[in-house]
Every structure is written in structure tokens, then in C-alpha cells.
Coordinates of C-alpha atoms in Angstrom, one line a residue:
X1 CA 120.4 105.4 103.4
X2 CA 121.5 101.9 102.1
X3 CA 118.1 100.5 102.9
X4 CA 116.4 103.3 101.0
X5 CA 118.6 102.7 98.0
X6 CA 117.6 99.0 98.1
X7 CA 114.0 100.0 98.3
X8 CA 114.3 102.3 95.3
X9 CA 116.2 99.6 93.4
X10 CA 113.5 97.1 94.2
X11 CA 110.8 99.4 92.8
X12 CA 112.9 100.1 89.7
X13 CA 113.6 96.4 89.1
X14 CA 110.0 95.5 89.6
X15 CA 109.0 97.9 86.8
X16 CA 111.7 96.6 84.5
X17 CA 110.4 93.1 84.9
X18 CA 106.8 94.0 84.0
X19 CA 105.8 91.4 81.3
X20 CA 106.0 93.1 77.9
X21 CA 105.7 90.1 75.6
X22 CA 104.9 90.2 71.9
X23 CA 101.2 89.5 72.4
X24 CA 100.9 92.5 74.7
X25 CA 102.7 94.8 72.2
X26 CA 100.4 93.6 69.4
X27 CA 97.3 94.4 71.5
X28 CA 94.8 97.0 70.3
X29 CA 94.8 100.5 71.5
X30 CA 92.1 100.0 74.2
X31 CA 94.1 97.1 75.7
X32 CA 97.3 99.1 75.7
X33 CA 95.5 102.1 77.4
X34 CA 94.0 99.7 80.1
X35 CA 97.3 98.0 80.8
X36 CA 99.1 101.4 80.9
X37 CA 96.5 102.7 83.4
X38 CA 96.9 99.6 85.6
X39 CA 100.7 99.9 85.5
X40 CA 100.5 103.6 86.5
X41 CA 98.3 102.7 89.4
X42 CA 100.9 100.2 90.6
X43 CA 103.7 102.7 90.2
X44 CA 101.7 105.4 92.0
X45 CA 100.9 103.1 94.9
X46 CA 104.5 101.9 95.2
X47 CA 105.9 105.4 95.1
X48 CA 103.4 106.4 97.8
X49 CA 104.6 103.5 99.9
X50 CA 108.2 104.7 99.4
X51 CA 107.5 108.2 100.6
X52 CA 105.8 106.8 103.7
X53 CA 108.6 104.4 104.3
X54 CA 111.2 107.2 104.2
X55 CA 109.3 109.3 106.7
X56 CA 108.6 106.4 109.1
X57 CA 112.2 105.1 108.9
X58 CA 113.3 108.5 110.1
X59 CA 110.6 108.7 112.7
X60 CA 111.5 105.2 114.0
X61 CA 115.2 106.0 114.3
X62 CA 114.4 109.3 116.1
X63 CA 112.1 107.4 118.6
X64 CA 114.8 104.8 119.2
X65 CA 117.3 107.5 119.9
X66 CA 115.0 109.2 122.4
X67 CA 114.3 105.9 124.2
X68 CA 118.1 105.2 124.5
X69 CA 118.6 108.7 126.1
X70 CA 115.9 108.3 128.7
X71 CA 116.2 104.6 129.7
X72 CA 118.2 101.5 128.9
X73 CA 116.4 99.1 126.6
X74 CA 117.5 95.7 125.1
X75 CA 118.7 95.9 121.6
X76 CA 116.0 95.2 119.0
X77 CA 116.2 92.4 116.4
X78 CA 118.6 92.6 113.5
X79 CA 117.3 92.3 110.0
X80 CA 119.2 90.8 107.1
X81 CA 119.7 92.7 103.9
X82 CA 116.9 90.8 102.1
X83 CA 114.4 91.9 104.7
X84 CA 115.3 95.6 104.3
X85 CA 113.8 95.8 100.8
X86 CA 110.3 96.1 102.3
X87 CA 108.8 99.5 101.4
X88 CA 107.2 99.6 104.9
X89 CA 109.5 97.6 107.1
X90 CA 109.6 100.2 109.8
X91 CA 105.8 100.3 109.9
X92 CA 105.8 96.5 110.3
X93 CA 108.3 96.7 113.1
X94 CA 106.3 99.3 115.0
X95 CA 102.9 97.6 114.5
X96 CA 104.4 94.2 115.5
X97 CA 105.3 95.7 118.8
X98 CA 101.8 97.1 119.2
X99 CA 100.0 93.9 118.3
X100 CA 102.2 91.5 120.3
X101 CA 100.2 92.4 123.4
X102 CA 96.8 92.1 121.7
X103 CA 97.2 89.4 119.1
X104 CA 98.7 86.2 120.6
X105 CA 100.9 84.1 118.3
X106 CA 98.9 80.8 117.8
X107 CA 100.9 79.3 115.0
X108 CA 102.4 76.6 117.2
X109 CA 99.2 76.1 119.2
X110 CA 96.6 73.3 118.9
X111 CA 93.3 74.3 120.5
X112 CA 90.5 71.9 120.7
X113 CA 86.7 72.4 120.6
X114 CA 83.6 70.4 120.8
X115 CA 82.4 72.1 117.6
X116 CA 83.3 69.9 114.6
X117 CA 85.3 71.3 111.7
X118 CA 82.4 70.5 109.4
X119 CA 80.2 72.9 111.3
X120 CA 82.9 75.7 111.4
X121 CA 83.4 75.3 107.6
X122 CA 79.7 75.3 106.9
X123 CA 79.2 78.5 108.9
X124 CA 82.0 80.3 107.2
X125 CA 80.5 79.3 103.8
X126 CA 77.0 80.4 105.0
X127 CA 78.3 83.9 105.5
X128 CA 78.5 84.2 101.7
X129 CA 81.3 86.7 102.2
X130 CA 82.6 88.8 99.3
X131 CA 86.1 88.1 100.8
X132 CA 87.3 84.5 100.5
X133 CA 87.5 83.1 104.0
X134 CA 90.1 80.3 104.3
X135 CA 90.0 77.5 106.9
X136 CA 92.8 75.5 108.5
X137 CA 94.2 74.8 111.9
X138 CA 95.4 78.4 112.3
X139 CA 92.0 79.8 111.6
X140 CA 90.4 77.3 113.9
X141 CA 92.7 78.4 116.7
X142 CA 91.6 82.0 116.4
X143 CA 87.9 81.0 116.1
X144 CA 88.3 79.1 119.4
X145 CA 90.3 82.1 120.9
X146 CA 87.4 84.6 120.3
X147 CA 84.5 82.3 120.9
X148 CA 85.7 80.2 123.9
X149 CA 88.9 81.3 125.5
X150 CA 88.4 85.1 125.3
X151 CA 84.6 85.2 125.7
X152 CA 84.6 88.2 128.1
X153 CA 86.7 90.3 125.7
X154 CA 84.5 89.3 122.8
X155 CA 81.4 90.3 124.7
X156 CA 82.9 93.7 125.4
X157 CA 83.8 94.1 121.7
X158 CA 80.3 93.2 120.7
X159 CA 78.9 95.8 123.0
X160 CA 81.1 98.5 121.6
X161 CA 80.4 97.4 118.0
X162 CA 76.8 98.6 118.3
X163 CA 78.2 102.1 118.2
X164 CA 81.3 101.7 116.0
X165 CA 80.4 99.2 113.3
X166 CA 77.6 101.3 111.6
X167 CA 80.2 104.1 111.2
X168 CA 82.7 101.7 109.7
X169 CA 80.1 100.2 107.4
X170 CA 79.0 103.7 106.1
X171 CA 82.6 104.5 105.4
X172 CA 83.3 101.3 103.5
X173 CA 80.1 101.7 101.6
X174 CA 81.2 105.1 100.5
X175 CA 84.3 103.6 98.8
X176 CA 82.5 100.5 97.6
X177 CA 84.5 98.2 99.8
X178 CA 83.4 94.9 101.4
X179 CA 81.7 95.5 104.8
X180 CA 83.6 92.6 106.3
X181 CA 86.7 94.8 106.4
X182 CA 85.2 96.5 109.5
X183 CA 86.4 93.5 111.5
X184 CA 90.0 94.6 111.0
X185 CA 89.4 97.3 113.7
X186 CA 88.9 94.5 116.2
X187 CA 92.3 93.1 115.4
X188 CA 93.9 96.5 115.5
X189 CA 92.5 98.0 118.7
X190 CA 89.8 95.8 120.2
X191 CA 87.5 98.9 119.5
X192 CA 89.4 101.1 121.9
X193 CA 89.4 104.6 120.2
X194 CA 92.4 105.8 122.3
X195 CA 94.5 102.6 122.0
X196 CA 98.2 103.5 121.8
X197 CA 101.0 101.1 121.1
X198 CA 104.4 101.3 122.6
X199 CA 105.7 102.4 119.2
X200 CA 103.2 105.3 119.0
X201 CA 100.5 103.9 116.7
X202 CA 97.2 105.3 117.9
X203 CA 93.4 105.0 117.5
X204 CA 90.9 102.4 116.3
X205 CA 93.0 101.7 113.1
X206 CA 96.4 102.1 114.7
X207 CA 98.0 104.8 112.5
X208 CA 101.6 105.8 113.1
X209 CA 102.3 109.5 113.3
X210 CA 103.8 109.9 109.8
X211 CA 101.3 107.5 108.2
X212 CA 98.5 109.6 109.7
X213 CA 99.9 112.8 108.3
X214 CA 100.4 111.2 104.8
X215 CA 96.7 110.2 104.8
X216 CA 95.6 113.7 105.7
X217 CA 94.9 113.4 109.4
X218 CA 95.6 116.4 111.6
X219 CA 97.9 115.8 114.5
X220 CA 98.8 118.7 116.8
X221 CA 98.8 119.8 120.5
X222 CA 95.0 119.9 120.8
X223 CA 93.8 117.5 118.1
X224 CA 94.8 114.0 117.0
X225 CA 92.6 112.8 114.2
X226 CA 94.0 109.3 114.4
X227 CA 91.6 109.1 117.3
X228 CA 88.7 110.6 115.3
X229 CA 86.4 107.6 114.5
X230 CA 85.1 108.9 111.2
X231 CA 88.4 110.4 109.8
X232 CA 90.6 107.5 110.8
X233 CA 88.1 105.1 109.3
X234 CA 88.1 107.1 106.1
X235 CA 92.0 107.0 106.0
X236 CA 91.9 103.2 106.6
X237 CA 89.4 102.7 103.8
X238 CA 91.6 104.7 101.4
X239 CA 94.6 102.6 102.3
X240 CA 92.7 99.3 101.8
X241 CA 91.3 100.6 98.5
X242 CA 94.8 101.4 97.3
X243 CA 96.1 98.0 98.4
X244 CA 93.3 96.1 96.6
X245 CA 94.1 98.0 93.4
X246 CA 97.7 96.8 93.8
X247 CA 97.1 93.1 94.6
X248 CA 93.6 92.4 93.2
X249 CA 92.9 90.2 96.3
X250 CA 91.2 91.3 99.5
X251 CA 93.1 88.8 101.7
X252 CA 96.4 90.2 100.4
X253 CA 95.2 93.7 101.0
X254 CA 94.3 92.8 104.6
X255 CA 97.8 91.3 105.0
X256 CA 99.4 94.4 103.6
X257 CA 97.7 96.5 106.2
X258 CA 99.7 94.6 108.8
X259 CA 103.1 94.4 107.2
X260 CA 103.0 96.7 104.2
X261 CA 102.7 96.0 100.6
X262 CA 106.4 95.8 100.2
X263 CA 106.5 92.7 102.4
X264 CA 103.6 91.2 100.5
X265 CA 105.3 91.9 97.1
X266 CA 108.5 90.3 98.4
X267 CA 106.5 87.2 99.5
X268 CA 104.9 86.9 96.1
X269 CA 108.3 87.0 94.4
X270 CA 109.7 84.3 96.8
X271 CA 106.6 82.1 96.1
X272 CA 107.4 82.2 92.4
X273 CA 104.7 84.7 91.5
X274 CA 101.8 82.9 93.1
X275 CA 99.3 85.5 94.5
X276 CA 97.1 83.6 97.0
X277 CA 97.7 84.0 100.8
X278 CA 98.5 80.4 101.6
X279 CA 101.0 80.2 98.8
X280 CA 102.9 83.2 100.1
X281 CA 102.2 82.3 103.8
X282 CA 105.7 80.9 104.6
X283 CA 107.4 84.0 103.3
X284 CA 105.4 86.6 105.3
X285 CA 106.5 88.0 108.6
X286 CA 105.3 85.8 111.5
X287 CA 102.9 88.4 112.8
X288 CA 101.2 88.7 109.5
X289 CA 100.8 85.0 109.2
X290 CA 98.6 85.3 112.2
X291 CA 96.8 88.5 111.2
X292 CA 94.6 87.0 108.4
X293 CA 93.6 83.9 110.5
X294 CA 92.7 86.3 113.3
X295 CA 90.6 88.3 110.9
X296 CA 88.6 85.2 109.9
X297 CA 88.3 84.1 113.6
X298 CA 87.0 87.5 114.7
X299 CA 84.6 87.7 111.8
X300 CA 83.3 84.3 112.7
X301 CA 82.9 85.3 116.4
X302 CA 81.1 88.5 115.4
X303 CA 78.7 86.7 113.1
X304 CA 77.9 83.7 115.3
X305 CA 78.2 85.2 118.8
X306 CA 74.7 84.2 119.7
X307 CA 75.2 80.6 118.5
X308 CA 78.3 80.5 120.7
X309 CA 76.4 81.8 123.7
X310 CA 78.1 85.2 123.8
X311 CA 75.9 88.2 124.6
X312 CA 77.1 91.8 124.0
X313 CA 78.3 93.6 127.2
X314 CA 76.4 96.7 128.1
X315 CA 78.4 99.9 127.4
X316 CA 77.9 103.6 127.9
X317 CA 78.2 104.3 124.2
X318 CA 74.9 105.7 122.9
X319 CA 72.9 104.3 120.0
X320 CA 72.2 107.7 118.5
X321 CA 74.3 110.9 118.5
X322 CA 73.9 114.5 117.5
X323 CA 76.7 116.6 116.1
X324 CA 77.3 120.3 116.5
X325 CA 79.8 122.5 114.6
X326 CA 81.8 124.5 117.2
X327 CA 83.4 127.8 116.1
X328 CA 84.7 128.9 119.5
X329 CA 87.1 127.2 122.0
X330 CA 85.1 124.9 124.2
X331 CA 86.1 122.8 127.3
X332 CA 84.7 119.3 127.3
X333 CA 84.4 119.4 131.1
X334 CA 82.1 122.4 131.0
X335 CA 80.0 120.7 128.4
X336 CA 79.7 117.6 130.6
X337 CA 78.6 119.6 133.6
X338 CA 76.1 121.6 131.6
X339 CA 74.3 118.5 130.2
X340 CA 74.8 116.5 133.5
X341 CA 76.9 113.6 132.3
X342 CA 80.4 112.3 133.4
X343 CA 83.1 114.0 131.4
X344 CA 84.4 110.5 130.4
X345 CA 81.2 110.0 128.4
X346 CA 81.9 113.2 126.4
X347 CA 85.5 112.1 125.9
X348 CA 84.5 108.7 124.6
X349 CA 82.4 110.4 121.8
X350 CA 85.2 113.0 121.1
X351 CA 88.5 111.3 121.7
X352 CA 90.4 113.4 119.2
X353 CA 90.5 116.4 121.5
X354 CA 93.5 115.2 123.5
X355 CA 93.5 118.2 125.9
X356 CA 89.7 118.2 126.5
X357 CA 89.6 121.5 124.5
X358 CA 87.8 121.9 121.2
X359 CA 89.9 124.5 119.3
X360 CA 86.9 125.8 117.3
X361 CA 88.2 129.4 117.1
X362 CA 91.0 128.4 114.8
X363 CA 89.2 125.6 112.9
X364 CA 85.5 124.8 113.0
X365 CA 85.3 121.5 114.8
X366 CA 82.7 118.9 115.5
X367 CA 81.2 118.1 119.0
X368 CA 79.4 114.8 119.3
X369 CA 76.7 114.3 122.0
X370 CA 74.3 111.6 123.0
X371 CA 71.0 112.5 121.2
X372 CA 69.1 112.6 124.5
X373 CA 71.5 115.4 125.8
X374 CA 71.7 117.5 122.7
X375 CA 68.6 119.5 123.7
X376 CA 70.2 120.6 127.0
X377 CA 73.4 121.7 125.1
X378 CA 71.3 123.8 122.8
X379 CA 69.4 125.4 125.7
X380 CA 72.5 126.1 127.7
X381 CA 75.2 126.8 125.1
X382 CA 75.3 130.5 125.7
X383 CA 76.0 130.1 129.4
X384 CA 78.6 127.4 128.5
X385 CA 80.5 129.8 126.2
X386 CA 80.3 132.6 128.8
X387 CA 81.8 130.4 131.5
X388 CA 84.3 128.9 129.2
X389 CA 87.0 131.6 129.4
X390 CA 89.4 128.9 130.7
X391 CA 89.2 126.9 127.5
X392 CA 90.0 130.0 125.5
X393 CA 92.8 131.1 127.8
X394 CA 94.5 127.7 128.0
X395 CA 94.3 127.3 124.2
X396 CA 95.6 130.8 123.3
X397 CA 98.2 130.9 126.0
X398 CA 99.6 127.5 125.0
X399 CA 99.5 128.3 121.3
X400 CA 101.3 131.7 121.8
X401 CA 103.8 130.5 124.4
X402 CA 104.9 127.3 122.5
X403 CA 105.2 129.0 119.1
X404 CA 108.8 128.8 118.1
X405 CA 110.1 127.6 121.5
X406 CA 112.7 124.8 121.7
X407 CA 112.6 121.6 123.8
X408 CA 113.4 122.5 127.4
X409 CA 111.8 125.9 127.2
X410 CA 109.5 127.0 130.0
X411 CA 107.1 130.0 129.5
X412 CA 104.5 131.4 131.8
X413 CA 101.3 133.0 130.7
X414 CA 98.7 133.9 133.3
X415 CA 98.1 130.9 135.5
X416 CA 99.5 128.4 133.1
X417 CA 103.1 127.2 132.7
X418 CA 103.9 125.9 129.2
X419 CA 106.9 123.5 129.1
X420 CA 108.4 121.8 126.1
X421 CA 109.8 118.3 126.8
X422 CA 113.5 117.9 126.2
X423 CA 115.7 114.8 126.1
X424 CA 115.9 113.0 129.4
X425 CA 112.6 114.4 130.8
X426 CA 110.1 112.3 132.6
X427 CA 106.8 113.2 134.1
X428 CA 108.1 112.6 137.6
X429 CA 111.1 115.0 136.9
X430 CA 108.8 117.7 135.5
X431 CA 106.4 117.3 138.4
X432 CA 109.2 117.5 141.0
X433 CA 110.6 120.7 139.4
X434 CA 107.2 122.4 139.4
X435 CA 106.1 121.1 142.9
X436 CA 103.0 119.2 141.5
X437 CA 102.2 115.5 141.2
X438 CA 102.4 113.2 138.3
X439 CA 98.6 112.6 138.5
X440 CA 98.0 116.3 138.2
X441 CA 100.1 116.5 135.1
X442 CA 98.3 113.6 133.6
X443 CA 94.9 115.1 134.4
X444 CA 95.8 118.6 133.1
X445 CA 97.2 117.2 129.8
X446 CA 94.7 114.3 129.4
X447 CA 97.6 111.8 129.3
X448 CA 96.8 108.1 129.2
X449 CA 100.4 107.0 129.9
X450 CA 103.6 108.5 131.3
X451 CA 105.5 108.3 128.1
X452 CA 106.8 111.6 126.6
X453 CA 108.3 112.7 123.3
X454 CA 110.9 115.4 122.7
X455 CA 109.1 118.7 121.9
X456 CA 105.8 117.7 123.4
X457 CA 104.0 120.5 125.1
X458 CA 103.1 120.0 128.8
X459 CA 100.7 122.5 130.5
X460 CA 101.2 123.0 134.2
X461 CA 98.7 125.0 136.4
X462 CA 100.4 127.3 138.8

């Protein structure tokens, strides 16, 4: 509560210190209206940040309590009072955990390359980017990381980008944002649509649970739109658009995606009001200090991969897809069998259906298929629906059985046991109690890891 009071006080004081000098007061009506509109945008953005921070502080505290109950963990870092005034400190803490594995800290490294700095600088300038691309030793380190030290990973990302980048570009174009922002998805998830951090951030753009809900993403037992490529990209674009309105600088907007606009505002204050990235660099969280250089390095590698001798890795992602609006419950495994492809290929195109079931009966939902298989689906969809009583039964049984039930509750409907996870539960304990294996539970529930949360629904086949 004390932290939230400090946050509210920070917002209030920042409004009180808005420069209202005599020249401003003497401005004409049009100028006053414009300034008032800009101030309102800043207030709205900060208040939105405050709402998200309140939700995510609660979410983070709850998650920490659950972890302490199920296993012993070392105590996390302590933050001084000055750090707690960030409007999105909890998001920063969670995302830092997620990115520590993917984004190495190169601040104290000194990589060398045979490519002269003059060539690197000339290539960055030749991009003619709408976003100002800085260059220094940190940036050089990340350029070398992506183009020389992690060539295999970069090749895999380039292969996946043939499918994902056109989607990102279309979304950014819809909002009038620079196309270069698409590269942020590489930093966030390495283009893995089901990437999940230890803190619970998910998807290509690594949204936390509450942040996803605040940006209009549906998250329930059967659907997690943080994994939906189009919808999560749209939410990320809206966030970046709001951040740019607040800071008027794309590099600062990119930095705020990592640590939150509260941290960026705090760094600006500490830098004496200077608003360029390298001026506020010493006052940003360490992870964010590497985030912007990583963005420049990844953009360089994406643009000059061929010059660096990196060829895109072949992937199973199609170049063209077809979409179908589904209004009945449908099992992805049945679709895969009907069109003759591995179910993993169907999952890759439809990662938001976390139980392999499209709940089209309750909400019309999209099914994506490789264009070359769409004809088979059209020809065989009647037989698919007839044979798909399992999808309907699992969906309706789970929905009916779990409604209103409390953690630790077990209900049986037909051939399916529906269990709600309680404190202290693990997959191995649930498996042992029900005489099944952990692998079976993970398969039936389309789980990518053995981590559980209190209240989560687990389906068990009798």
C-alpha cells in the first residue's frame, strides 16, 4: 500500500510541476487547447499505467506466495524506497526474470570483430531508419552477438520471420508506427509464439496476465490471446503508440516496453530533464540498458544477414494461410488428421487454443490453415464436425464442472475428471492420486511445463 501511495504521489507531483510560465498563460486559445490536450494525454497514459501497476503488484505478490507454499526459493532482491515509485516496477521485475535467460548482459563485455566500426556505422546509417539508431560499444557487442556468436539462433529467427514479420508490419502500419518496431518481438521471445517466462509472461510479445487483460486480450481455460499472433501484436502496437505519445521519442518508447514508463520518467528526472536515451542511460534498470542496444543489434542482423553470411533456416511455417470462422467446438487433432498434417503444424498456426479445442460454440473463433490444405478442410469439414463429439464433450463438461468450483475440487463428468489446482499441488502429485502419468496430464492439457497455478483447471481422462 505504501508503494502505491508513493506512485500516486509521484503522478500528482509530476502534474504540479508541469511548466505553467507566463508565456504559456499568455498564449492564444489554439495553443492553450493544444497544450491542454497534450497534458490530458500524459495524464491518461500515467493513470492507465497506475491501474496496470496496481493489478500486477497484486498478481506478483500472489504468485510469490504460491511459490513459497510449493517449494523453497531464495529471497528476491530488495528495492529501496526510491525505486518503488515506478508505475510498473512489478512488470519490470517479472520481465527481467523472463529476459535474463534470453538476453545476456553484455554491459561489461568487450567483443571484437574483423568488421571495422566505420562499416557498422555506415550500414546503420544506410538503413535510413525512422528510429534514430545509436552506436557505441554496447551496440557493437549485440551486433557481434547476433551476427557472429549466435549465428544458428539468428538463422532460425530469420526463417520464422518470413511468416511473422509481415503480420507485425501490417499491424504497425495500421497504427502508423515505424516498421522497425517489429524487431522487438525478437528480443522478447525469439519469435516463439508460446514462449513463457518463469514469471508468467507469455507469447511473442511477452504480456503478463493482468497486462494482457488490460489490453483487451481474452485469457481463460481454453483460449489465451497472449499467444494469438494478430491480437497480441495489436496490443503491443497500442502500448507503443501510447508510450510514444508520452515521451515523443521512439527509443524511449522502446525502453519503456521493457521497464515501464514510470522507470523512464524517473530516469529523466534524475538526468535533469534530458530526454535522450544515452543521457538517462545510467539511471535506467540494468536490463533496460541492454534492451535498446539489443534492439539495434537485432535490427542490424535482420537487415544485413546475407552480408554476414547467415541464411534463413527452413521452418514448417507456411508462406500463405487461409482462415476459417468456426462456430462449433472443434478439436485441432481431428483437423490435423483430416487434412493429413502433424497436429504440431496446426498448433503452430493456432497457438492460442491451449487445450487443442476451438470453443467456437460459445464465441466464433478463427482457425488458420496452410493454404494448400484449406481445400481438404472445406471438403471434409462435415465429417470432421460429426466425428468431433469429443471436443464438444470435453469443452462443455469442463465448463459446467468447473463453474463455481473452488481450488482442490474434483468433479467427474462422463469420461473426464475435472480438477482445480490447490496450494501445494504438483503435476506428479495429481498424477499419482489419479493413477496416470505426468506425461499424460501434460498431453491432455497441452501443458508446455510442469508449473501450475492455484485455481487452474486440469482435465484427467478416466
